[in-house]
Amino acid sequence: MNEIQALILGLLQGLTEFLPVSSSGHLEIGHAILGVHTGNNLLFAVTVHVATVLSTLVVFRKDIGKLLIDLFAFRWNESTQYVFKLLFSSVPVLFLGLFFAEEIEQFFTGNLVLVGGMLLITAGLLTFAHFAKKGDGSITWGKSFIIGIAQALAVMPGISRSGSTIAAGLLLKTKKDEVARFSFLMVLVPILGAAFLDILGGDFSDQTAIGTGPLIIGFLAAFISGLLACSLMIKVVKRGKLIYFAIYCSVIGLIAIFAA
């Protein structure tokens, strides 16, 4: 992997992790176009995912700070319940990660027809959410689990994690700003968990061929683009402009299918 490839893939990771267009789907398309094989770039994948997490921490630093302060008060207050709802929402994707990891990996083979089809499904979810009757409810235990199921479905390349979770929350009549906040905070647990497992179980012995330069460029690209995309997406959800991303996913999905 060279510096240009690292820059492009880092930007794709940072932008598409938060925008409802599927980071996994775009990375599969990016890898196919650039000729980069993911199996040989575990260290790079962990690096850009950590950068994505850091961008989330920066954007929601005040929220996270308050949650942690209240959590360590060791009382069953609103913040403590919210943290446990975030953890509860991670159960579905944790289940898939623990028991179906090998089966899920088989979908990441550069199959552009599959990616295109899943992008069309993402477009459908965003369209339903756009036209759904808006609500002003809060995140309940039941909603957190259902949104967690939506996140688990996003293990498929082309299904947007942020798109599916935000769409699920809006369809459940939850307030727009609350949906966006919960969607972006809930991703911290599975991304950190996946990165930790990759570090523990991954073989990094042949990863030095990537080079320090591409790793730094990929990290910075993912971090900076993640900051911009996360901040932008919060505004997009509040203004109800998801239909534009539905159109985008439809176009890219069809291009991927016909280009395969």
Coordinates of C-alpha atoms in Angstrom, one line a residue:
M1 CA 0.0 0.0 0.0
N2 CA 1.4 3.4 -1.0
E3 CA 0.6 6.9 0.4
I4 CA -2.0 7.8 -2.2
Q5 CA -3.9 4.5 -1.5
A6 CA -3.7 5.1 2.2
L7 CA -5.0 8.6 1.8
I8 CA -8.0 7.5 -0.3
L9 CA -8.9 4.6 2.0
G10 CA -8.5 6.7 5.1
L11 CA -10.8 9.4 3.7
L12 CA -13.3 6.7 2.7
Q13 CA -13.2 5.2 6.2
G14 CA -13.6 8.5 8.0
L15 CA -16.4 9.9 5.8
T16 CA -18.4 6.8 5.2
E17 CA -18.3 5.6 8.8
F18 CA -20.7 8.4 9.8
L19 CA -22.4 9.3 6.6
P20 CA -25.2 6.8 5.9
V21 CA -23.6 5.3 2.8
S22 CA -21.8 2.2 4.2
S23 CA -18.1 2.4 5.0
S24 CA -17.7 -1.3 4.4
G25 CA -19.3 -1.1 1.0
H26 CA -17.2 1.9 -0.1
L27 CA -14.0 0.3 1.2
E28 CA -14.8 -2.9 -0.8
I29 CA -15.3 -0.8 -3.9
G30 CA -12.2 1.2 -3.1
H31 CA -10.1 -1.9 -2.6
A32 CA -11.4 -3.3 -5.9
I33 CA -10.5 -0.1 -7.8
L34 CA -7.1 0.4 -6.1
G35 CA -6.2 -3.3 -6.2
V36 CA -5.6 -3.4 -2.4
H37 CA -6.2 -6.7 -0.7
T38 CA -7.6 -6.3 2.8
G39 CA -6.2 -9.5 4.1
N40 CA -2.7 -8.1 3.9
N41 CA -3.5 -4.8 5.7
L42 CA -4.8 -5.7 9.1
L43 CA -2.6 -3.1 10.8
F44 CA -3.9 -0.4 8.5
A45 CA -7.5 -1.5 9.2
V46 CA -7.0 -1.3 12.9
T47 CA -5.3 2.1 12.6
V48 CA -8.1 3.8 10.6
H49 CA -10.8 2.3 12.9
V50 CA -9.0 3.7 15.9
A51 CA -8.8 7.1 14.2
T52 CA -12.6 6.9 13.6
V53 CA -13.2 6.2 17.3
L54 CA -11.0 9.2 18.3
S55 CA -13.0 11.5 16.0
T56 CA -16.2 10.3 17.7
L57 CA -14.7 11.0 21.1
V58 CA -13.7 14.5 20.1
V59 CA -17.2 15.4 18.7
F60 CA -19.0 14.0 21.7
R61 CA -16.4 14.8 24.3
K62 CA -18.9 16.8 26.5
D63 CA -21.5 14.1 26.4
I64 CA -19.0 11.3 27.1
G65 CA -17.5 13.3 29.9
K66 CA -20.8 13.8 31.6
L67 CA -21.8 10.1 31.1
L68 CA -18.5 8.9 32.7
I69 CA -18.8 11.3 35.6
D70 CA -22.3 10.3 36.4
L71 CA -21.5 6.6 35.8
F72 CA -18.7 6.6 38.4
A73 CA -21.0 8.2 40.9
F74 CA -22.3 4.5 41.1
R75 CA -25.9 5.5 41.1
W76 CA -28.7 4.2 38.9
N77 CA -29.2 7.7 37.4
E78 CA -30.2 8.7 33.9
S79 CA -26.6 8.7 32.6
T80 CA -25.9 5.3 34.0
Q81 CA -29.0 3.9 32.4
Y82 CA -27.9 5.5 29.1
V83 CA -24.5 3.8 29.2
F84 CA -26.0 0.4 29.9
K85 CA -28.5 1.0 27.0
L86 CA -25.4 1.6 24.8
L87 CA -23.9 -1.6 26.0
F88 CA -27.2 -3.4 25.6
S89 CA -27.5 -2.2 22.0
S90 CA -24.1 -4.0 21.3
V91 CA -25.4 -7.4 22.2
P92 CA -26.7 -8.4 18.7
V93 CA -23.4 -7.4 16.9
L94 CA -21.4 -9.0 19.7
F95 CA -23.3 -12.3 19.2
L96 CA -22.6 -12.2 15.5
G97 CA -18.9 -11.3 16.0
L98 CA -18.4 -14.2 18.5
F99 CA -20.2 -17.0 16.7
F100 CA -20.3 -16.0 13.0
A101 CA -17.1 -14.1 12.4
E102 CA -15.8 -16.6 9.8
E103 CA -19.1 -16.6 7.9
I104 CA -19.2 -12.8 7.9
E105 CA -15.6 -12.6 6.6
Q106 CA -16.7 -14.6 3.5
F107 CA -18.8 -11.6 2.4
F108 CA -15.7 -9.4 2.1
T109 CA -14.3 -10.8 -1.1
G110 CA -14.8 -7.8 -3.4
N111 CA -18.2 -9.0 -4.6
L112 CA -19.5 -5.8 -6.1
V113 CA -22.9 -7.3 -6.9
L114 CA -23.4 -8.1 -3.3
V115 CA -22.2 -4.6 -2.2
G116 CA -24.4 -2.9 -4.8
G117 CA -27.5 -4.9 -3.7
M118 CA -26.9 -4.0 0.0
L119 CA -26.4 -0.3 -0.9
L120 CA -29.9 -0.5 -2.5
I121 CA -31.2 -1.9 0.7
T122 CA -29.6 1.0 2.6
A123 CA -31.2 3.4 0.1
G124 CA -34.6 1.8 0.9
L125 CA -34.1 2.1 4.7
L126 CA -33.2 5.8 4.3
T127 CA -36.2 6.4 2.1
F128 CA -38.6 4.8 4.6
A129 CA -37.0 6.9 7.4
H130 CA -37.3 10.1 5.4
F131 CA -41.0 9.7 4.8
A132 CA -41.9 8.2 8.2
K133 CA -44.0 10.2 10.6
K134 CA -41.6 12.0 12.9
G135 CA -41.7 11.4 16.7
D136 CA -40.3 13.0 19.9
G137 CA -39.7 9.9 21.9
S138 CA -36.5 9.0 23.8
I139 CA -34.3 5.9 23.8
T140 CA -35.9 3.1 25.7
W141 CA -34.4 -0.3 26.5
G142 CA -36.5 -1.9 23.8
K143 CA -35.5 0.7 21.2
S144 CA -31.9 0.4 22.1
F145 CA -32.0 -3.4 21.4
I146 CA -33.9 -2.9 18.1
I147 CA -31.4 -0.3 17.0
G148 CA -28.7 -2.7 18.0
I149 CA -30.2 -5.3 15.7
A150 CA -30.1 -2.7 12.9
Q151 CA -26.4 -2.2 13.7
A152 CA -25.8 -6.0 13.6
L153 CA -27.3 -6.1 10.1
A154 CA -24.7 -3.6 9.0
V155 CA -22.0 -6.3 9.2
M156 CA -22.9 -6.9 5.5
P157 CA -20.8 -4.8 3.1
G158 CA -23.1 -2.2 1.7
I159 CA -25.5 -1.9 4.7
S160 CA -24.7 1.4 6.3
R161 CA -24.3 1.2 10.1
S162 CA -25.2 4.8 10.7
G163 CA -27.9 4.7 8.1
S164 CA -29.6 1.5 9.5
T165 CA -29.4 2.6 13.1
I166 CA -30.6 6.2 12.5
A167 CA -33.4 4.8 10.2
A168 CA -34.5 2.3 12.9
G169 CA -34.5 5.0 15.6
L170 CA -36.6 7.4 13.4
L171 CA -39.0 4.6 12.5
L172 CA -39.4 4.0 16.2
K173 CA -40.5 7.6 16.6
T174 CA -37.4 8.8 18.4
K175 CA -36.3 12.4 18.4
K176 CA -33.9 13.2 15.6
D177 CA -31.1 14.6 17.7
E178 CA -31.4 11.8 20.2
V179 CA -31.2 9.2 17.4
A180 CA -28.0 10.8 16.0
R181 CA -26.4 10.9 19.4
F182 CA -27.2 7.3 20.3
S183 CA -26.2 6.1 16.9
F184 CA -22.7 7.6 17.0
L185 CA -22.0 6.7 20.6
M186 CA -23.2 3.1 20.3
V187 CA -20.5 2.4 17.6
L188 CA -17.7 3.0 20.1
V189 CA -18.2 -0.4 21.8
P190 CA -18.1 -2.7 18.7
I191 CA -15.3 -0.8 17.0
L192 CA -13.1 -0.8 20.1
G193 CA -14.0 -4.4 20.7
A194 CA -13.2 -5.4 17.1
A195 CA -9.9 -3.5 17.2
F196 CA -9.0 -5.1 20.5
L197 CA -9.7 -8.6 19.2
D198 CA -7.7 -7.9 16.0
I199 CA -4.8 -6.8 18.1
L200 CA -5.0 -9.9 20.3
G201 CA -5.6 -12.4 17.6
G202 CA -4.1 -10.8 14.5
D203 CA -0.8 -11.7 12.9
F204 CA 1.2 -8.4 12.4
S205 CA 4.4 -10.1 11.6
D206 CA 4.2 -9.3 7.9
Q207 CA 2.5 -5.9 8.3
T208 CA 5.6 -3.8 8.4
A209 CA 5.6 -3.8 4.6
I210 CA 2.9 -1.2 4.7
G211 CA 5.3 1.4 6.0
T212 CA 5.0 4.1 8.6
G213 CA 4.1 6.8 6.1
P214 CA 0.9 5.2 4.8
L215 CA -0.2 4.4 8.4
I216 CA 0.2 8.0 9.5
I217 CA -1.5 9.3 6.4
G218 CA -4.4 6.8 6.7
F219 CA -4.8 7.7 10.4
L220 CA -4.9 11.5 9.8
A221 CA -7.2 11.2 6.8
A222 CA -9.7 9.0 8.7
F223 CA -9.5 11.2 11.8
I224 CA -10.0 14.5 10.1
S225 CA -12.7 13.3 7.6
G226 CA -14.4 11.5 10.5
L227 CA -14.6 14.8 12.5
L228 CA -16.2 16.5 9.5
A229 CA -18.6 13.7 8.6
C230 CA -19.8 13.2 12.2
S231 CA -20.5 16.9 12.7
L232 CA -22.2 17.1 9.3
M233 CA -24.3 14.0 9.9
I234 CA -25.7 15.4 13.2
K235 CA -27.0 18.4 11.2
V236 CA -28.3 16.2 8.4
V237 CA -30.4 14.1 10.7
K238 CA -31.9 17.2 12.5
R239 CA -32.8 18.7 9.1
G240 CA -34.3 15.4 7.8
K241 CA -32.1 15.3 4.6
L242 CA -31.6 11.6 4.5
I243 CA -33.3 11.3 1.1
Y244 CA -30.3 12.7 -0.6
F245 CA -28.1 9.9 0.8
A246 CA -30.8 7.4 -0.3
I247 CA -30.4 8.7 -3.9
Y248 CA -26.6 8.5 -3.6
C249 CA -26.7 4.9 -2.4
S250 CA -29.1 3.9 -5.2
V251 CA -26.8 5.4 -7.8
I252 CA -23.6 3.9 -6.4
G253 CA -25.3 0.6 -5.8
L254 CA -26.5 0.3 -9.4
I255 CA -23.0 1.4 -10.7
A256 CA -21.4 -1.3 -8.6
I257 CA -23.8 -4.0 -9.8
F258 CA -23.4 -3.1 -13.5
A259 CA -19.7 -2.6 -13.2
A260 CA -19.1 -6.1 -11.7

